[in-house]
PDB file of C-alpha atoms in Angstrom:
ATOM      1  CA  UNK A   1      17.008  40.198-154.657  1.00  0.00           C
ATOM      2  CA  UNK A   2      18.656  38.139-152.609  1.00  0.00           C
ATOM      3  CA  UNK A   3      17.605  33.606-152.679  1.00  0.00           C
ATOM      4  CA  UNK A   4      17.887  30.763-150.489  1.00  0.00           C
ATOM      5  CA  UNK A   5      21.454  30.230-149.145  1.00  0.00           C
ATOM      6  CA  UNK A   6      22.823  26.739-148.241  1.00  0.00           C
ATOM      7  CA  UNK A   7      25.983  25.239-147.278  1.00  0.00           C
ATOM      8  CA  UNK A   8      28.372  23.842-148.216  1.00  0.00           C
ATOM      9  CA  UNK A   9      27.701  22.615-151.522  1.00  0.00           C
ATOM     10  CA  UNK A  10      29.441  19.670-151.653  1.00  0.00           C
ATOM     11  CA  UNK A  11      30.488  17.767-149.147  1.00  0.00           C
ATOM     12  CA  UNK A  12      31.969  14.574-149.186  1.00  0.00           C
ATOM     13  CA  UNK A  13      31.455  11.960-146.343  1.00  0.00           C
ATOM     14  CA  UNK A  14      32.578   8.383-145.092  1.00  0.00           C
ATOM     15  CA  UNK A  15      29.860   5.720-144.072  1.00  0.00           C
ATOM     16  CA  UNK A  16      28.372   6.706-140.403  1.00  0.00           C
ATOM     17  CA  UNK A  17      30.307   9.497-140.054  1.00  0.00           C
ATOM     18  CA  UNK A  18      27.764  12.794-139.275  1.00  0.00           C
ATOM     19  CA  UNK A  19      27.182  16.173-141.839  1.00  0.00           C
ATOM     20  CA  UNK A  20      25.939  19.294-141.409  1.00  0.00           C
ATOM     21  CA  UNK A  21      23.343  21.214-143.203  1.00  0.00           C
ATOM     22  CA  UNK A  22      22.631  24.949-143.322  1.00  0.00           C
ATOM     23  CA  UNK A  23      19.838  26.777-144.965  1.00  0.00           C
ATOM     24  CA  UNK A  24      19.460  30.795-144.768  1.00  0.00           C
ATOM     25  CA  UNK A  25      15.949  31.228-145.771  1.00  0.00           C
ATOM     26  CA  UNK A  26      15.322  34.741-147.693  1.00  0.00           C
ATOM     27  CA  UNK A  27      14.952  37.953-145.261  1.00  0.00           C
ATOM     28  CA  UNK A  28      11.661  37.703-143.666  1.00  0.00           C
ATOM     29  CA  UNK A  29      10.577  33.966-144.617  1.00  0.00           C
ATOM     30  CA  UNK A  30       9.300  32.351-141.809  1.00  0.00           C
ATOM     31  CA  UNK A  31       9.056  28.795-142.958  1.00  0.00           C
ATOM     32  CA  UNK A  32      11.466  26.632-143.805  1.00  0.00           C
ATOM     33  CA  UNK A  33      11.356  22.522-145.448  1.00  0.00           C
ATOM     34  CA  UNK A  34      13.940  20.580-146.683  1.00  0.00           C
ATOM     35  CA  UNK A  35      13.943  18.100-149.414  1.00  0.00           C
ATOM     36  CA  UNK A  36      16.051  15.401-150.507  1.00  0.00           C
ATOM     37  CA  UNK A  37      16.116  15.073-153.953  1.00  0.00           C
ATOM     38  CA  UNK A  38      18.656  10.947-155.137  1.00  0.00           C
ATOM     39  CA  UNK A  39      19.589  11.039-158.288  1.00  0.00           C
ATOM     40  CA  UNK A  40      17.247  10.955-161.340  1.00  0.00           C
ATOM     41  CA  UNK A  41      14.543  11.526-158.687  1.00  0.00           C
ATOM     42  CA  UNK A  42      11.949  14.058-157.666  1.00  0.00           C
ATOM     43  CA  UNK A  43      12.657  16.287-154.788  1.00  0.00           C
ATOM     44  CA  UNK A  44      10.723  14.161-151.578  1.00  0.00           C
ATOM     45  CA  UNK A  45      10.453  16.124-148.068  1.00  0.00           C
ATOM     46  CA  UNK A  46      11.827  15.847-145.300  1.00  0.00           C
ATOM     47  CA  UNK A  47      10.556  18.166-143.210  1.00  0.00           C
ATOM     48  CA  UNK A  48       9.129  21.658-142.248  1.00  0.00           C
ATOM     49  CA  UNK A  49       9.180  24.293-139.759  1.00  0.00           C
ATOM     50  CA  UNK A  50       7.026  27.228-139.242  1.00  0.00           C
ATOM     51  CA  UNK A  51       8.555  30.171-136.208  1.00  0.00           C
ATOM     52  CA  UNK A  52      11.088  27.373-135.503  1.00  0.00           C
ATOM     53  CA  UNK A  53       8.545  24.977-134.860  1.00  0.00           C
ATOM     54  CA  UNK A  54       7.923  22.127-136.839  1.00  0.00           C
ATOM     55  CA  UNK A  55       5.795  21.482-138.681  1.00  0.00           C
ATOM     56  CA  UNK A  56       5.098  18.794-140.566  1.00  0.00           C
ATOM     57  CA  UNK A  57       7.149  15.697-141.255  1.00  0.00           C
ATOM     58  CA  UNK A  58       7.647  13.608-143.698  1.00  0.00           C
ATOM     59  CA  UNK A  59      10.148  10.908-145.171  1.00  0.00           C
ATOM     60  CA  UNK A  60      13.257  11.900-142.844  1.00  0.00           C
ATOM     61  CA  UNK A  61      14.947   8.617-141.065  1.00  0.00           C
ATOM     62  CA  UNK A  62      15.512   8.816-137.809  1.00  0.00           C
ATOM     63  CA  UNK A  63      19.299   9.494-138.226  1.00  0.00           C
ATOM     64  CA  UNK A  64      18.411  12.476-139.194  1.00  0.00           C
ATOM     65  CA  UNK A  65      17.262  15.851-137.305  1.00  0.00           C
ATOM     66  CA  UNK A  66      16.761  19.087-137.955  1.00  0.00           C
ATOM     67  CA  UNK A  67      15.691  22.573-136.389  1.00  0.00           C
ATOM     68  CA  UNK A  68      15.186  25.604-137.100  1.00  0.00           C
ATOM     69  CA  UNK A  69      16.735  28.697-135.177  1.00  0.00           C
ATOM     70  CA  UNK A  70      16.049  32.573-134.040  1.00  0.00           C
ATOM     71  CA  UNK A  71      17.425  33.421-137.319  1.00  0.00           C
ATOM     72  CA  UNK A  72      15.264  31.656-138.453  1.00  0.00           C
ATOM     73  CA  UNK A  73      17.922  29.036-140.221  1.00  0.00           C
ATOM     74  CA  UNK A  74      17.753  26.015-140.382  1.00  0.00           C
ATOM     75  CA  UNK A  75      20.607  22.927-140.414  1.00  0.00           C
ATOM     76  CA  UNK A  76      20.104  19.258-140.847  1.00  0.00           C
ATOM     77  CA  UNK A  77      21.648  17.271-138.782  1.00  0.00           C
ATOM     78  CA  UNK A  78      22.077  13.951-140.000  1.00  0.00           C
ATOM     79  CA  UNK A  79      24.624  10.438-138.869  1.00  0.00           C
ATOM     80  CA  UNK A  80      25.223   7.484-139.432  1.00  0.00           C
ATOM     81  CA  UNK A  81      25.627   8.259-142.611  1.00  0.00           C
ATOM     82  CA  UNK A  82      24.506   5.336-145.357  1.00  0.00           C
ATOM     83  CA  UNK A  83      25.728   4.970-148.793  1.00  0.00           C
ATOM     84  CA  UNK A  84      21.756   5.923-149.580  1.00  0.00           C
ATOM     85  CA  UNK A  85      22.029   8.741-148.366  1.00  0.00           C
ATOM     86  CA  UNK A  86      24.122  10.093-151.151  1.00  0.00           C
ATOM     87  CA  UNK A  87      21.498  12.285-152.357  1.00  0.00           C
ATOM     88  CA  UNK A  88      20.980  16.866-153.827  1.00  0.00           C
ATOM     89  CA  UNK A  89      19.736  17.770-150.645  1.00  0.00           C
ATOM     90  CA  UNK A  90      16.816  21.540-151.136  1.00  0.00           C
ATOM     91  CA  UNK A  91      15.712  23.945-148.889  1.00  0.00           C
ATOM     92  CA  UNK A  92      12.768  26.408-149.572  1.00  0.00           C
ATOM     93  CA  UNK A  93      11.539  28.897-148.001  1.00  0.00           C
ATOM     94  CA  UNK A  94       8.287  30.917-148.015  1.00  0.00           C
ATOM     95  CA  UNK A  95       6.977  33.632-145.434  1.00  0.00           C
ATOM     96  CA  UNK A  96       3.899  31.758-143.827  1.00  0.00           C
ATOM     97  CA  UNK A  97       3.000  28.874-142.633  1.00  0.00           C
ATOM     98  CA  UNK A  98       0.788  27.428-145.958  1.00  0.00           C
ATOM     99  CA  UNK A  99       1.736  27.948-149.275  1.00  0.00           C
ATOM    100  CA  UNK A 100      -0.755  29.609-151.581  1.00  0.00           C
ATOM    101  CA  UNK A 101       0.030  32.320-151.557  1.00  0.00           C
ATOM    102  CA  UNK A 102       4.004  32.423-150.653  1.00  0.00           C
ATOM    103  CA  UNK A 103       5.446  29.838-153.416  1.00  0.00           C
ATOM    104  CA  UNK A 104       8.400  28.490-151.657  1.00  0.00           C
ATOM    105  CA  UNK A 105      11.673  29.461-153.152  1.00  0.00           C
ATOM    106  CA  UNK A 106      14.317  27.285-153.091  1.00  0.00           C
ATOM    107  CA  UNK A 107      17.657  27.035-152.655  1.00  0.00           C
ATOM    108  CA  UNK A 108      20.621  25.108-155.264  1.00  0.00           C
ATOM    109  CA  UNK A 109      21.154  22.579-152.617  1.00  0.00           C
ATOM    110  CA  UNK A 110      24.123  20.637-151.245  1.00  0.00           C
ATOM    111  CA  UNK A 111      25.366  17.894-153.366  1.00  0.00           C
ATOM    112  CA  UNK A 112      26.355  15.222-150.305  1.00  0.00           C
ATOM    113  CA  UNK A 113      28.690  11.984-151.415  1.00  0.00           C
ATOM    114  CA  UNK A 114      28.882   9.418-148.835  1.00  0.00           C
ATOM    115  CA  UNK A 115      31.501   6.750-149.316  1.00  0.00           C
TER     116      UNK A 115
ATOM    117  CA  UNK B   1      -2.563  10.341-150.214  1.00  0.00           C
ATOM    118  CA  UNK B   2      -2.038  13.465-152.601  1.00  0.00           C
ATOM    119  CA  UNK B   3      -0.010  12.617-155.715  1.00  0.00           C
ATOM    120  CA  UNK B   4       1.509  13.679-158.933  1.00  0.00           C
ATOM    121  CA  UNK B   5       1.842  12.290-162.462  1.00  0.00           C
ATOM    122  CA  UNK B   6       3.171  13.558-165.216  1.00  0.00           C
ATOM    123  CA  UNK B   7       4.587  12.380-168.597  1.00  0.00           C
ATOM    124  CA  UNK B   8       7.754  10.429-169.091  1.00  0.00           C
ATOM    125  CA  UNK B   9      10.698  12.034-170.613  1.00  0.00           C
ATOM    126  CA  UNK B  10      12.975  13.122-172.161  1.00  0.00           C
ATOM    127  CA  UNK B  11      10.928  14.994-174.676  1.00  0.00           C
ATOM    128  CA  UNK B  12      13.478  16.184-176.987  1.00  0.00           C
ATOM    129  CA  UNK B  13      12.334  18.778-179.584  1.00  0.00           C
ATOM    130  CA  UNK B  14      13.911  21.197-181.949  1.00  0.00           C
ATOM    131  CA  UNK B  15      13.564  24.785-181.823  1.00  0.00           C
ATOM    132  CA  UNK B  16      10.533  26.812-182.534  1.00  0.00           C
ATOM    133  CA  UNK B  17       8.358  23.332-182.172  1.00  0.00           C
ATOM    134  CA  UNK B  18       5.569  23.531-179.568  1.00  0.00           C
ATOM    135  CA  UNK B  19       5.890  22.002-176.294  1.00  0.00           C
ATOM    136  CA  UNK B  20       3.114  20.045-173.923  1.00  0.00           C
ATOM    137  CA  UNK B  21       4.093  18.085-170.818  1.00  0.00           C
ATOM    138  CA  UNK B  22       0.766  15.800-169.392  1.00  0.00           C
ATOM    139  CA  UNK B  23       0.519  16.723-166.081  1.00  0.00           C
ATOM    140  CA  UNK B  24      -2.397  15.083-163.682  1.00  0.00           C
ATOM    141  CA  UNK B  25      -3.138  15.286-159.696  1.00  0.00           C
ATOM    142  CA  UNK B  26      -5.111  13.430-157.073  1.00  0.00           C
ATOM    143  CA  UNK B  27      -5.919  15.814-153.968  1.00  0.00           C
ATOM    144  CA  UNK B  28      -8.150  15.271-151.358  1.00  0.00           C
ATOM    145  CA  UNK B  29      -8.620  19.254-150.606  1.00  0.00           C
ATOM    146  CA  UNK B  30      -8.408  21.859-152.969  1.00  0.00           C
ATOM    147  CA  UNK B  31      -4.339  22.684-154.046  1.00  0.00           C
ATOM    148  CA  UNK B  32      -2.435  24.981-155.545  1.00  0.00           C
ATOM    149  CA  UNK B  33      -0.829  24.648-158.444  1.00  0.00           C
ATOM    150  CA  UNK B  34       2.984  24.617-159.386  1.00  0.00           C
ATOM    151  CA  UNK B  35       5.266  23.866-162.413  1.00  0.00           C
ATOM    152  CA  UNK B  36       9.356  24.106-160.781  1.00  0.00           C
ATOM    153  CA  UNK B  37      12.122  23.989-163.502  1.00  0.00           C
ATOM    154  CA  UNK B  38      15.599  23.274-162.607  1.00  0.00           C
ATOM    155  CA  UNK B  39      18.455  23.858-164.618  1.00  0.00           C
ATOM    156  CA  UNK B  40      21.653  21.318-164.911  1.00  0.00           C
ATOM    157  CA  UNK B  41      23.183  21.312-161.288  1.00  0.00           C
ATOM    158  CA  UNK B  42      20.445  24.614-159.961  1.00  0.00           C
ATOM    159  CA  UNK B  43      18.409  24.452-157.401  1.00  0.00           C
ATOM    160  CA  UNK B  44      14.233  24.494-158.477  1.00  0.00           C
ATOM    161  CA  UNK B  45      13.091  28.002-160.186  1.00  0.00           C
ATOM    162  CA  UNK B  46       9.137  28.704-159.134  1.00  0.00           C
ATOM    163  CA  UNK B  47       7.978  28.788-163.360  1.00  0.00           C
ATOM    164  CA  UNK B  48       4.277  29.415-162.621  1.00  0.00           C
ATOM    165  CA  UNK B  49       1.753  28.362-160.506  1.00  0.00           C
ATOM    166  CA  UNK B  50      -2.408  28.254-160.440  1.00  0.00           C
ATOM    167  CA  UNK B  51      -4.591  28.914-157.018  1.00  0.00           C
ATOM    168  CA  UNK B  52      -7.921  27.385-158.067  1.00  0.00           C
ATOM    169  CA  UNK B  53      -9.766  26.102-160.363  1.00  0.00           C
ATOM    170  CA  UNK B  54      -9.546  27.444-164.433  1.00  0.00           C
ATOM    171  CA  UNK B  55      -6.371  29.653-163.383  1.00  0.00           C
ATOM    172  CA  UNK B  56      -4.152  30.509-165.470  1.00  0.00           C
ATOM    173  CA  UNK B  57      -0.283  30.235-164.774  1.00  0.00           C
ATOM    174  CA  UNK B  58       2.193  31.837-167.504  1.00  0.00           C
ATOM    175  CA  UNK B  59       5.408  32.879-167.239  1.00  0.00           C
ATOM    176  CA  UNK B  60       8.534  32.774-170.477  1.00  0.00           C
ATOM    177  CA  UNK B  61       6.083  31.419-172.676  1.00  0.00           C
ATOM    178  CA  UNK B  62       5.174  29.303-170.591  1.00  0.00           C
ATOM    179  CA  UNK B  63       1.603  28.260-169.360  1.00  0.00           C
ATOM    180  CA  UNK B  64      -1.068  25.841-167.658  1.00  0.00           C
ATOM    181  CA  UNK B  65      -4.695  25.897-166.936  1.00  0.00           C
ATOM    182  CA  UNK B  66      -6.387  24.371-163.580  1.00  0.00           C
ATOM    183  CA  UNK B  67      -8.767  22.040-164.375  1.00  0.00           C
ATOM    184  CA  UNK B  68     -10.496  20.879-161.992  1.00  0.00           C
ATOM    185  CA  UNK B  69     -12.558  18.175-163.913  1.00  0.00           C
ATOM    186  CA  UNK B  70     -10.172  16.762-164.948  1.00  0.00           C
ATOM    187  CA  UNK B  71      -7.652  17.214-162.506  1.00  0.00           C
ATOM    188  CA  UNK B  72      -4.884  18.091-164.790  1.00  0.00           C
ATOM    189  CA  UNK B  73      -2.214  21.017-165.077  1.00  0.00           C
ATOM    190  CA  UNK B  74      -0.049  20.603-168.386  1.00  0.00           C
ATOM    191  CA  UNK B  75       2.184  22.609-169.776  1.00  0.00           C
ATOM    192  CA  UNK B  76       2.316  23.833-172.863  1.00  0.00           C
ATOM    193  CA  UNK B  77       4.826  26.859-174.740  1.00  0.00           C
ATOM    194  CA  UNK B  78       4.223  27.347-178.667  1.00  0.00           C
ATOM    195  CA  UNK B  79       7.503  27.789-179.569  1.00  0.00           C
ATOM    196  CA  UNK B  80      10.957  26.592-177.529  1.00  0.00           C
ATOM    197  CA  UNK B  81      13.996  27.889-177.429  1.00  0.00           C
ATOM    198  CA  UNK B  82      17.643  25.928-176.787  1.00  0.00           C
ATOM    199  CA  UNK B  83      17.911  27.333-173.285  1.00  0.00           C
ATOM    200  CA  UNK B  84      14.519  25.290-172.479  1.00  0.00           C
ATOM    201  CA  UNK B  85      15.987  22.265-172.302  1.00  0.00           C
ATOM    202  CA  UNK B  86      15.691  21.390-168.593  1.00  0.00           C
ATOM    203  CA  UNK B  87      14.228  19.480-165.659  1.00  0.00           C
ATOM    204  CA  UNK B  88      10.714  20.278-165.235  1.00  0.00           C
ATOM    205  CA  UNK B  89       8.370  19.391-162.132  1.00  0.00           C
ATOM    206  CA  UNK B  90       4.636  19.843-161.807  1.00  0.00           C
ATOM    207  CA  UNK B  91       3.793  19.700-157.832  1.00  0.00           C
ATOM    208  CA  UNK B  92       0.861  20.426-155.767  1.00  0.00           C
ATOM    209  CA  UNK B  93       0.747  22.327-152.375  1.00  0.00           C
ATOM    210  CA  UNK B  94      -2.541  21.012-150.195  1.00  0.00           C
ATOM    211  CA  UNK B  95      -3.167  24.361-148.142  1.00  0.00           C
ATOM    212  CA  UNK B  96      -4.091  22.064-145.430  1.00  0.00           C
ATOM    213  CA  UNK B  97      -0.929  20.203-145.130  1.00  0.00           C
ATOM    214  CA  UNK B  98       1.271  23.676-144.470  1.00  0.00           C
ATOM    215  CA  UNK B  99       2.100  24.887-148.187  1.00  0.00           C
ATOM    216  CA  UNK B 100       4.828  21.322-148.563  1.00  0.00           C
ATOM    217  CA  UNK B 101       5.219  20.467-151.550  1.00  0.00           C
ATOM    218  CA  UNK B 102       4.360  17.138-153.759  1.00  0.00           C
ATOM    219  CA  UNK B 103       6.293  16.892-156.823  1.00  0.00           C
ATOM    220  CA  UNK B 104       6.252  14.872-159.604  1.00  0.00           C
ATOM    221  CA  UNK B 105       8.692  12.360-160.944  1.00  0.00           C
ATOM    222  CA  UNK B 106       9.527  15.081-163.388  1.00  0.00           C
ATOM    223  CA  UNK B 107      10.373  15.033-167.444  1.00  0.00           C
ATOM    224  CA  UNK B 108      13.475  16.664-169.402  1.00  0.00           C
ATOM    225  CA  UNK B 109      13.377  18.570-172.119  1.00  0.00           C
ATOM    226  CA  UNK B 110      15.732  18.621-174.291  1.00  0.00           C
ATOM    227  CA  UNK B 111      15.667  21.284-177.556  1.00  0.00           C
ATOM    228  CA  UNK B 112      17.936  20.960-180.253  1.00  0.00           C
ATOM    229  CA  UNK B 113      19.020  23.547-182.638  1.00  0.00           C
TER     230      UNK B 113
END
């Protein structure tokens, strides 16, 4: 079965550079979530989109922005990168705005290293 | 706000031992509860879920029962295998808040042959 696809798998950037992470949800899933997982930490919710509109916002820095496109894929744009942004970034998708009957399905993540 | 607390790891067991990973939650509404598993270098995979009180989720020999009276969702398995070695995350989804997941801190399980 098709899963959530994230690209790239690994990304190395220098401080103050920008990065763009992409997420392709499972077909017919209309909701996308972004999470950040620091080393040895639990995943922290950043932002979510439902039907191309932002549906919820978590601990996303102002330096980051995201959007969901007409084909439901999503991109997380990160500017003025800091060392502390080094983490595993997960995208998850589900069908419908509520998670009760459509649990989140996660991609394998993008590992961002800022040097 | 809503939160999830898990027992600290790492947990080290011998193959065929019994496993319990404790998880308790705090929520203002009526959340759905989940266990996710993360194998090294991989993403989070849904292991099991329960959407209302007294529901029991089960998968691959793992079980967890939604206990509203004790606000708990402990993960259990009667006989673990080496292949069960991973990090296990308990999570909740408050269905009045758009379905996003709030995770516990994760418990690392290491099963030795």
